[in-house]
Coordinates of C-alpha atoms and ligand atoms in Angstrom, one line a residue:
M1 CA 0.0 0.0 0.0
D2 CA 1.2 3.6 -0.7
M3 CA 2.3 5.5 2.3
P4 CA -0.3 8.1 3.2
K5 CA 0.6 11.8 2.9
C6 CA 0.0 14.3 5.7
R7 CA -3.1 16.4 5.0
I8 CA -1.3 19.5 6.3
C9 CA 2.3 19.3 4.9
E10 CA 2.1 16.4 2.5
T11 CA 5.0 14.5 4.1
T12 CA 4.6 10.7 3.9
Y13 CA 4.0 9.1 7.3
E14 CA 2.8 5.9 8.8
A15 CA 0.1 4.8 11.3
F16 CA 1.3 4.3 14.8
M17 CA -1.8 2.2 15.6
S18 CA -5.0 0.6 14.2
F19 CA -8.2 0.2 16.1
G20 CA -9.5 -2.3 13.5
N21 CA -12.7 -2.0 11.6
M22 CA -15.1 0.7 12.9
P23 CA -18.6 1.9 12.1
I24 CA -19.6 5.6 12.0
A25 CA -19.2 6.7 15.6
N26 CA -22.5 8.7 15.7
G27 CA -24.3 6.1 13.5
F28 CA -26.9 4.9 16.0
L29 CA -29.1 2.6 14.1
K30 CA -32.3 0.5 13.9
S31 CA -32.2 -3.3 13.9
E32 CA -33.4 -3.4 10.2
D33 CA -30.2 -1.5 9.2
F34 CA -27.7 -3.9 10.8
G35 CA -27.0 -5.4 7.4
N36 CA -26.1 -2.1 5.8
E37 CA -23.6 -0.7 8.3
Y38 CA -20.7 1.1 6.8
V39 CA -17.2 0.2 8.2
Y40 CA -13.7 1.4 7.6
E41 CA -10.4 0.8 9.3
L42 CA -9.6 3.3 12.0
K43 CA -5.9 4.0 11.9
V44 CA -4.1 7.0 13.4
G45 CA -0.7 8.4 12.5
F46 CA 1.8 11.2 13.4
C47 CA 3.4 13.4 10.9
P48 CA 7.1 13.7 11.7
R49 CA 7.4 17.1 9.9
C50 CA 4.5 19.3 11.0
A51 CA 3.6 17.2 14.1
M52 CA -0.1 16.8 13.1
V53 CA -1.7 13.6 14.5
Q54 CA -4.5 12.4 12.1
I55 CA -6.6 9.4 11.1
L56 CA -5.6 7.9 7.8
E57 CA -9.0 7.2 6.4
Q58 CA -12.0 9.3 7.1
P59 CA -15.5 8.3 5.8
E60 CA -17.1 10.8 3.3
R61 CA -18.4 13.9 5.2
E62 CA -22.0 13.3 4.1
R63 CA -22.0 9.9 5.9
M64 CA -21.3 11.8 9.2
F65 CA -23.0 15.2 8.9
H66 CA -26.6 15.2 7.6
E67 CA -30.2 15.8 8.5
N68 CA -30.2 13.1 11.1
Y69 CA -27.0 14.1 12.9
A70 CA -27.3 12.6 16.4
Y71 CA -25.4 15.2 18.5
F72 CA -27.3 18.2 19.9
S73 CA -24.8 20.4 21.8
S74 CA -27.4 21.7 24.3
I75 CA -27.8 18.3 26.0
S76 CA -25.3 19.3 28.7
T77 CA -26.0 22.1 31.1
R78 CA -22.3 22.3 32.0
M79 CA -21.4 22.8 28.3
A80 CA -24.2 25.5 28.0
A81 CA -22.5 27.4 30.9
H82 CA -19.1 26.9 29.3
F83 CA -20.3 28.4 26.0
Q84 CA -22.0 31.3 27.8
N85 CA -18.6 32.1 29.4
F86 CA -16.9 31.7 26.0
A87 CA -19.4 34.1 24.4
N88 CA -19.0 36.6 27.3
M89 CA -15.2 36.5 27.0
I90 CA -15.5 37.3 23.2
M91 CA -17.9 40.2 23.8
R92 CA -15.5 41.7 26.4
Q93 CA -12.2 41.2 24.6
Y94 CA -12.7 41.1 20.9
L95 CA -15.8 43.0 19.8
G96 CA -14.5 46.6 19.9
E97 CA -15.7 47.7 16.5
A98 CA -19.1 49.4 15.8
N99 CA -21.7 46.9 14.5
P100 CA -19.5 43.9 14.8
F101 CA -20.1 40.6 12.9
V102 CA -19.5 37.2 14.4
V103 CA -19.4 33.9 12.4
E104 CA -19.4 30.5 14.1
I105 CA -18.3 27.4 12.2
G106 CA -20.1 24.2 13.4
S107 CA -22.7 26.2 15.4
N108 CA -24.9 23.1 15.9
D109 CA -28.1 24.0 17.8
G110 CA -26.9 27.5 18.7
I111 CA -25.5 26.7 22.1
M112 CA -22.9 29.5 21.8
L113 CA -24.3 31.9 19.2
R114 CA -27.6 32.4 21.1
H115 CA -25.7 34.7 23.4
F116 CA -24.7 36.9 20.5
A117 CA -28.3 36.8 19.1
D118 CA -29.7 37.7 22.5
A119 CA -27.3 40.7 22.7
G120 CA -28.5 41.9 19.3
I121 CA -25.0 41.3 17.7
R122 CA -24.9 40.5 14.0
H123 CA -24.0 36.8 13.7
L124 CA -24.1 33.9 11.3
G125 CA -23.9 30.2 12.2
V126 CA -22.6 27.7 9.6
D127 CA -23.5 24.0 10.0
P128 CA -24.1 21.3 7.4
S129 CA -26.3 19.1 9.6
A130 CA -29.8 20.3 8.7
N131 CA -31.6 19.1 11.8
V132 CA -29.3 20.9 14.3
A133 CA -29.2 24.0 12.0
Q134 CA -33.0 24.1 12.1
A135 CA -33.0 23.8 15.9
A136 CA -30.8 26.9 16.0
R137 CA -33.0 28.9 13.6
E138 CA -36.0 28.1 15.8
K139 CA -34.2 30.0 18.6
G140 CA -33.8 33.0 16.3
I141 CA -30.2 32.3 15.4
E142 CA -29.3 33.1 11.8
T143 CA -27.8 29.8 10.4
L144 CA -26.5 28.8 7.1
C145 CA -26.7 25.1 6.3
G146 CA -23.4 24.1 4.6
F147 CA -19.8 23.0 5.0
F148 CA -17.5 25.9 5.8
D149 CA -14.5 26.1 3.4
E150 CA -12.8 28.8 1.3
K151 CA -15.6 29.0 -1.2
L152 CA -18.3 29.4 1.4
A153 CA -16.2 32.0 3.2
E154 CA -16.1 34.0 0.0
D155 CA -19.9 33.8 -0.4
I156 CA -20.4 34.9 3.2
K157 CA -18.0 37.8 2.7
A158 CA -19.9 38.9 -0.4
E159 CA -23.2 38.8 1.3
Y160 CA -22.4 40.0 4.9
G161 CA -19.0 41.6 4.7
R162 CA -15.9 40.7 6.8
A163 CA -16.1 39.2 10.2
D164 CA -14.6 40.6 13.4
V165 CA -14.5 37.3 15.1
I166 CA -14.8 33.7 13.8
L167 CA -15.6 31.1 16.4
A168 CA -15.4 27.3 16.3
A169 CA -15.7 24.7 19.0
N170 CA -15.2 21.0 18.5
V171 CA -15.4 21.3 14.8
M172 CA -12.0 22.3 13.3
C173 CA -10.6 18.9 14.2
H174 CA -13.5 17.4 12.2
I175 CA -12.5 19.0 8.9
P176 CA -10.0 17.2 6.8
Y177 CA -9.7 20.0 4.2
L178 CA -8.3 22.3 6.9
H179 CA -6.2 24.4 4.4
S180 CA -9.4 25.4 2.7
V181 CA -10.9 26.3 6.1
A182 CA -7.8 28.4 7.1
A183 CA -7.8 30.1 3.7
G184 CA -11.5 30.9 4.2
V185 CA -10.8 32.3 7.6
A186 CA -8.0 34.5 6.2
T187 CA -10.4 35.8 3.5
L188 CA -13.3 36.4 5.8
L189 CA -11.6 38.0 8.8
N190 CA -11.1 41.7 8.8
T191 CA -7.5 43.0 9.4
K192 CA -7.5 42.9 13.2
G193 CA -10.1 40.1 13.4
V194 CA -9.5 36.9 15.3
L195 CA -10.3 33.2 14.9
V196 CA -11.0 31.7 18.3
F197 CA -11.4 27.9 18.4
E198 CA -11.1 25.0 20.7
D199 CA -10.8 21.3 20.4
P200 CA -9.8 18.3 22.5
Y201 CA -6.1 18.7 23.2
L202 CA -3.5 16.0 22.1
G203 CA -1.5 16.5 25.3
D204 CA -4.6 15.5 27.4
I205 CA -5.3 12.5 25.1
I206 CA -1.8 11.3 25.5
E207 CA -1.6 11.9 29.3
K208 CA -5.0 10.4 30.1
T209 CA -4.9 7.6 27.5
S210 CA -8.3 8.9 26.3
Y211 CA -8.1 6.9 23.1
D212 CA -11.9 7.1 22.7
Q213 CA -11.4 10.7 21.3
I214 CA -10.1 8.9 18.2
Y215 CA -13.0 8.3 15.8
D216 CA -14.2 9.1 12.3
E217 CA -15.4 12.7 13.0
H218 CA -12.0 13.6 14.5
A219 CA -9.8 13.8 11.5
F220 CA -7.1 15.6 13.6
Y221 CA -5.7 15.7 17.2
F222 CA -4.2 19.2 17.6
S223 CA -1.2 20.4 19.5
L224 CA 0.1 24.0 19.5
A225 CA 2.9 22.9 17.3
S226 CA 0.7 21.5 14.6
I227 CA -1.7 24.5 14.8
E228 CA 1.2 27.0 14.5
Y229 CA 2.4 25.1 11.4
L230 CA -1.0 25.1 9.7
F231 CA -1.8 28.8 10.2
S232 CA 1.7 30.0 9.4
E233 CA 1.0 28.7 5.9
H234 CA -1.8 31.3 5.7
G235 CA -0.1 34.3 7.0
M236 CA -1.5 33.9 10.5
E237 CA -0.2 33.0 14.0
V238 CA -1.3 31.9 17.4
V239 CA -1.5 34.9 19.7
D240 CA -3.0 33.3 22.7
I241 CA -3.7 29.9 24.1
M242 CA -5.9 28.8 27.1
P243 CA -6.5 25.2 28.3
Q244 CA -10.2 24.4 28.9
N245 CA -11.5 21.9 31.4
V246 CA -14.2 20.4 29.1
H247 CA -14.3 17.2 26.9
G248 CA -11.6 15.7 29.0
G249 CA -9.1 18.5 28.3
S250 CA -9.4 21.0 25.4
M251 CA -7.3 23.8 24.2
R252 CA -8.5 27.2 23.0
Y253 CA -6.4 29.0 20.4
V254 CA -6.6 32.6 19.4
I255 CA -5.4 33.2 15.8
A256 CA -4.7 36.5 14.1
R257 CA -2.9 37.8 11.1
K258 CA 0.8 37.7 11.6
G259 CA 2.1 40.8 13.4
V260 CA -1.2 42.6 14.0
R261 CA -1.7 41.6 17.7
P262 CA 0.7 41.0 20.5
V263 CA 1.6 37.4 21.3
S264 CA 0.8 36.3 24.8
P265 CA 3.6 34.7 26.8
A266 CA 1.3 31.7 27.3
V267 CA 2.2 30.6 23.7
A268 CA 5.9 30.2 24.5
A269 CA 5.0 28.5 27.8
Q270 CA 2.8 26.0 26.1
N271 CA 5.5 25.3 23.5
S272 CA 7.9 24.4 26.4
K273 CA 5.2 22.1 27.9
E274 CA 4.8 20.3 24.6
K275 CA 8.5 19.7 24.4
A276 CA 8.4 18.1 27.9
L277 CA 5.4 16.0 26.9
G278 CA 7.2 14.8 23.7
L279 CA 4.4 15.8 21.4
K280 CA 6.8 15.9 18.4
S281 CA 8.4 12.6 19.1
R282 CA 7.3 9.3 17.6
A283 CA 8.3 7.4 20.7
T284 CA 5.5 9.2 22.6
F285 CA 2.9 7.7 20.3
D286 CA 4.4 4.2 20.5
L287 CA 4.1 4.4 24.3
F288 CA 0.5 5.7 23.9
R289 CA -0.3 2.6 21.8
K290 CA 1.0 0.3 24.6
N291 CA -1.1 2.3 27.2
V292 CA -4.2 1.9 25.0
E293 CA -3.7 -1.9 24.7
H294 CA -3.2 -2.1 28.4
S295 CA -6.4 -0.1 29.1
R296 CA -8.3 -2.4 26.8
T297 CA -7.1 -5.6 28.6
E298 CA -8.0 -4.1 32.0
L299 CA -11.5 -2.9 31.0
V300 CA -12.4 -6.3 29.4
N301 CA -11.0 -8.2 32.4
I302 CA -13.2 -6.1 34.8
L303 CA -16.3 -6.5 32.6
E304 CA -15.8 -10.3 32.3
S305 CA -15.3 -10.6 36.0
L306 CA -18.5 -8.6 36.7
R307 CA -20.4 -10.9 34.4
Q308 CA -19.0 -14.0 36.1
Q309 CA -20.2 -12.5 39.4
G310 CA -23.7 -12.1 37.9
K311 CA -23.6 -8.3 38.3
R312 CA -25.7 -6.1 36.0
V313 CA -23.7 -3.6 34.1
V314 CA -25.1 -0.8 31.9
G315 CA -23.4 2.0 29.9
Y316 CA -24.1 5.6 30.8
G317 CA -24.0 8.1 27.8
A318 CA -24.3 6.8 24.2
T319 CA -21.3 9.0 23.2
S320 CA -19.6 8.9 19.9
K321 CA -16.4 8.2 21.8
S322 CA -18.0 5.0 23.2
T323 CA -18.1 3.6 19.6
T324 CA -14.3 3.3 19.6
V325 CA -14.2 1.7 23.0
T326 CA -17.0 -0.9 22.5
N327 CA -15.8 -1.9 19.0
Y328 CA -12.0 -1.9 19.9
C329 CA -12.6 -3.8 23.1
G330 CA -15.3 -6.1 21.7
I331 CA -17.8 -5.0 24.3
T332 CA -21.3 -6.3 23.3
Q333 CA -24.6 -6.7 25.1
A334 CA -23.2 -9.8 26.8
L335 CA -21.1 -7.4 28.9
V336 CA -23.2 -4.2 28.9
E337 CA -26.9 -4.7 29.0
F338 CA -27.9 -1.3 27.5
I339 CA -26.7 2.3 27.3
S340 CA -28.7 4.9 29.0
D341 CA -28.9 8.3 27.2
T342 CA -30.9 11.5 27.3
T343 CA -30.9 12.2 23.5
P344 CA -34.4 11.3 22.1
T345 CA -33.0 10.5 18.6
K346 CA -30.6 7.9 20.1
Q347 CA -33.1 6.2 22.3
G348 CA -34.7 3.0 20.9
K349 CA -31.8 2.5 18.5
Y350 CA -28.6 0.4 18.8
S351 CA -25.0 1.5 19.2
P352 CA -22.9 1.4 16.1
G353 CA -21.1 -1.9 15.4
V354 CA -21.6 -3.8 18.6
H355 CA -25.4 -3.1 18.7
I356 CA -26.0 -2.5 22.4
P357 CA -29.5 -1.1 22.8
V358 CA -29.8 2.6 23.7
R359 CA -32.5 3.3 26.2
D360 CA -34.2 6.3 27.7
Y361 CA -32.3 7.4 30.8
R362 CA -35.5 6.9 32.8
K363 CA -34.8 3.1 32.5
F364 CA -31.6 3.8 34.5
Y365 CA -33.6 5.4 37.3
E366 CA -36.3 2.8 37.4
N367 CA -34.1 -0.2 37.5
H368 CA -30.7 0.7 38.9
P369 CA -27.9 -1.7 37.8
D370 CA -25.0 -2.8 40.0
V371 CA -22.4 -1.0 37.9
A372 CA -22.6 1.9 35.4
L373 CA -19.8 2.1 32.8
L374 CA -19.4 5.8 32.3
F375 CA -19.0 6.3 28.6
A376 CA -19.6 10.1 29.1
W377 CA -16.7 10.3 31.4
N378 CA -16.0 13.9 30.2
H379 CA -19.3 14.9 31.9
A380 CA -18.5 12.8 35.1
E381 CA -19.0 15.7 37.6
E382 CA -22.4 16.7 36.2
I383 CA -23.6 13.1 35.9
M384 CA -22.4 11.8 39.2
A385 CA -24.0 14.8 41.0
K386 CA -27.2 14.2 39.2
E387 CA -27.1 10.5 39.9
E388 CA -26.2 10.7 43.6
K389 CA -29.0 8.3 44.4
F390 CA -27.5 5.6 42.3
R391 CA -24.4 5.7 44.4
Q392 CA -26.3 6.0 47.6
S393 CA -28.2 2.8 46.8
G394 CA -25.0 0.9 46.4
G395 CA -24.4 1.5 42.6
K396 CA -20.8 1.8 41.4
W397 CA -19.3 3.8 38.6
L398 CA -16.8 2.2 36.3
T399 CA -14.5 4.4 34.3
Y400 CA -11.5 4.0 31.9
V401 CA -10.1 7.5 31.7
P402 CA -7.5 8.3 32.9
R403 CA -7.3 4.7 34.1
V404 CA -9.6 1.7 34.4
E405 CA -11.2 1.8 37.8
V406 CA -14.3 1.3 39.8
I407 CA -15.1 4.4 41.8
D408 CA -16.3 3.6 45.3
Ligands
SAH501 N1 -19.8 23.6 18.4 C1 -20.7 22.6 18.9 C2 -20.9 21.4 18.0 C3 -19.8 20.5 17.8 S1 -20.2 19.1 16.9 C4 -20.2 22.2 20.2 O1 -19.0 22.3 20.6 O2 -21.0 21.5 21.0 C5 -19.5 19.5 15.3 C6 -20.5 20.2 14.5 O3 -19.8 20.7 13.3 C7 -21.7 19.4 13.9 O4 -22.9 20.1 14.2 C8 -21.4 19.3 12.4 O5 -22.6 19.3 11.7 C9 -20.6 20.5 12.2 N2 -19.6 20.5 11.0 C10 -19.0 19.5 10.5 N3 -18.2 19.9 9.4 C11 -18.4 21.2 9.2 C12 -18.0 22.2 8.3 N4 -17.1 21.9 7.3 N5 -18.4 23.5 8.5 C13 -19.2 23.8 9.5 N6 -19.7 22.9 10.4 C14 -19.3 21.6 10.3
TYD502 P1 -20.5 13.9 24.6 O1 -19.5 13.2 25.6 O2 -20.7 15.3 24.9 O3 -20.0 13.7 23.2 P2 -19.5 12.8 22.1 O4 -20.7 12.2 21.4 O5 -18.8 13.8 21.3 O6 -18.6 11.7 22.6 O7 -21.9 13.1 24.6 C1 -22.7 13.1 25.6 C2 -23.7 12.0 25.5 O8 -24.1 11.6 26.8 C3 -24.9 12.4 24.8 O9 -25.4 11.3 23.9 C4 -25.9 12.6 25.9 C5 -25.4 11.8 27.0 N1 -25.7 12.3 28.3 C6 -26.6 11.7 29.2 O10 -27.2 10.7 28.8 N2 -26.8 12.3 30.4 C7 -26.1 13.4 30.8 O11 -26.3 13.9 31.9 C8 -25.2 14.0 29.9 C9 -24.4 15.2 30.3 C10 -25.0 13.4 28.7

């Protein structure tokens, strides 16, 4: 097979690990569709030149983002608060001009843009998944249903003029044609404008062995090093960087045209941290692979032993991340009876690949299991607080990030 080429700098590189065949991570399905499930091999690699970590094969974008997209951002109250703070920070620090214009890429159901809409600020959301885009429109948020790229950025500029701020959360890492996105940002932003975006951070994934962040929608796993490389190709630079305590550890980057804004000392500090973490070294990823394999063995051992003891185990949170874990570890209904979830469009369906039924979260309350495997570990605080009764009645949480353990 030909060696793959890095999507950012075109250097040939190789995979450092394969998770085997995978279905679409958000592809919750009905039993009649079991026979038509799409699969591809999930492999991840590291580019030795620009340091970008990326999956080698990504299913076509229309298989993932469409009118039945399963993820509605507003399911989490903690994330809603996070995006309110994000919006407030932008309004305070970056919206100086008269009649400013804010664009958000991947605006989903409007979890962040609603704060700009409520404040009467000119705004435009861009999202290709028609159902979530419609949910945003119903809240009065102007939303364009489409894939952001250079062409779309030109169309937006022609119709609305340049943007003062472009925002993006948990979407840049989804887009394989990132050069087109970066070129679009450079076209659409006004001279002093900023792009502020955040995504799960590679450093956290490595440190916490949170390998379930690796799935089809996540084409890339960013570090400061790889982001600096990408934007330098488009005359832009990272002027600030701020770690975020969401989604298991994210990083927020502020990008501006080169030389127009002062660069915060936080950027150099993060570069030093990345050196210490070895994010530019292949050996780091080989060690990560070993840690992932170890995590799989431990999780399967615990689940098998619970089954032998006759304990009832259910999954909590039908996350896209769980698709990597269940399929890579071979966790089927024999080990996890069902997955409880609050999202109506997932309930009554089956999880991708391993086909564990997804049930209304009320089933969890009605009939508490012995153990809940916390697939939504990134929402652990919110969930454990909400489910205090489960723990009080003797229920145990089982997690696998940052290590496999039963929480007493
Ligand atoms: N920003 C939200 C949603 C993240 S999910 C949050 O953080 O909760 C990713 C979203 O990006 C989905 O709604 C998906 O439809 C959208 N998306 C995927 N590719 C895109 C593209 N090229 N341009 C704009 N949005 C995109
Ligand atoms: P999340 O971890 O945010 O994302 P991803 O799909 O990107 O891995 O998904 C949260 C899932 O967990 C979502 O399907 C809803 C569910 N959930 C609950 O069932 N209860 C809760 O209290 C929360 C916060 C989430």
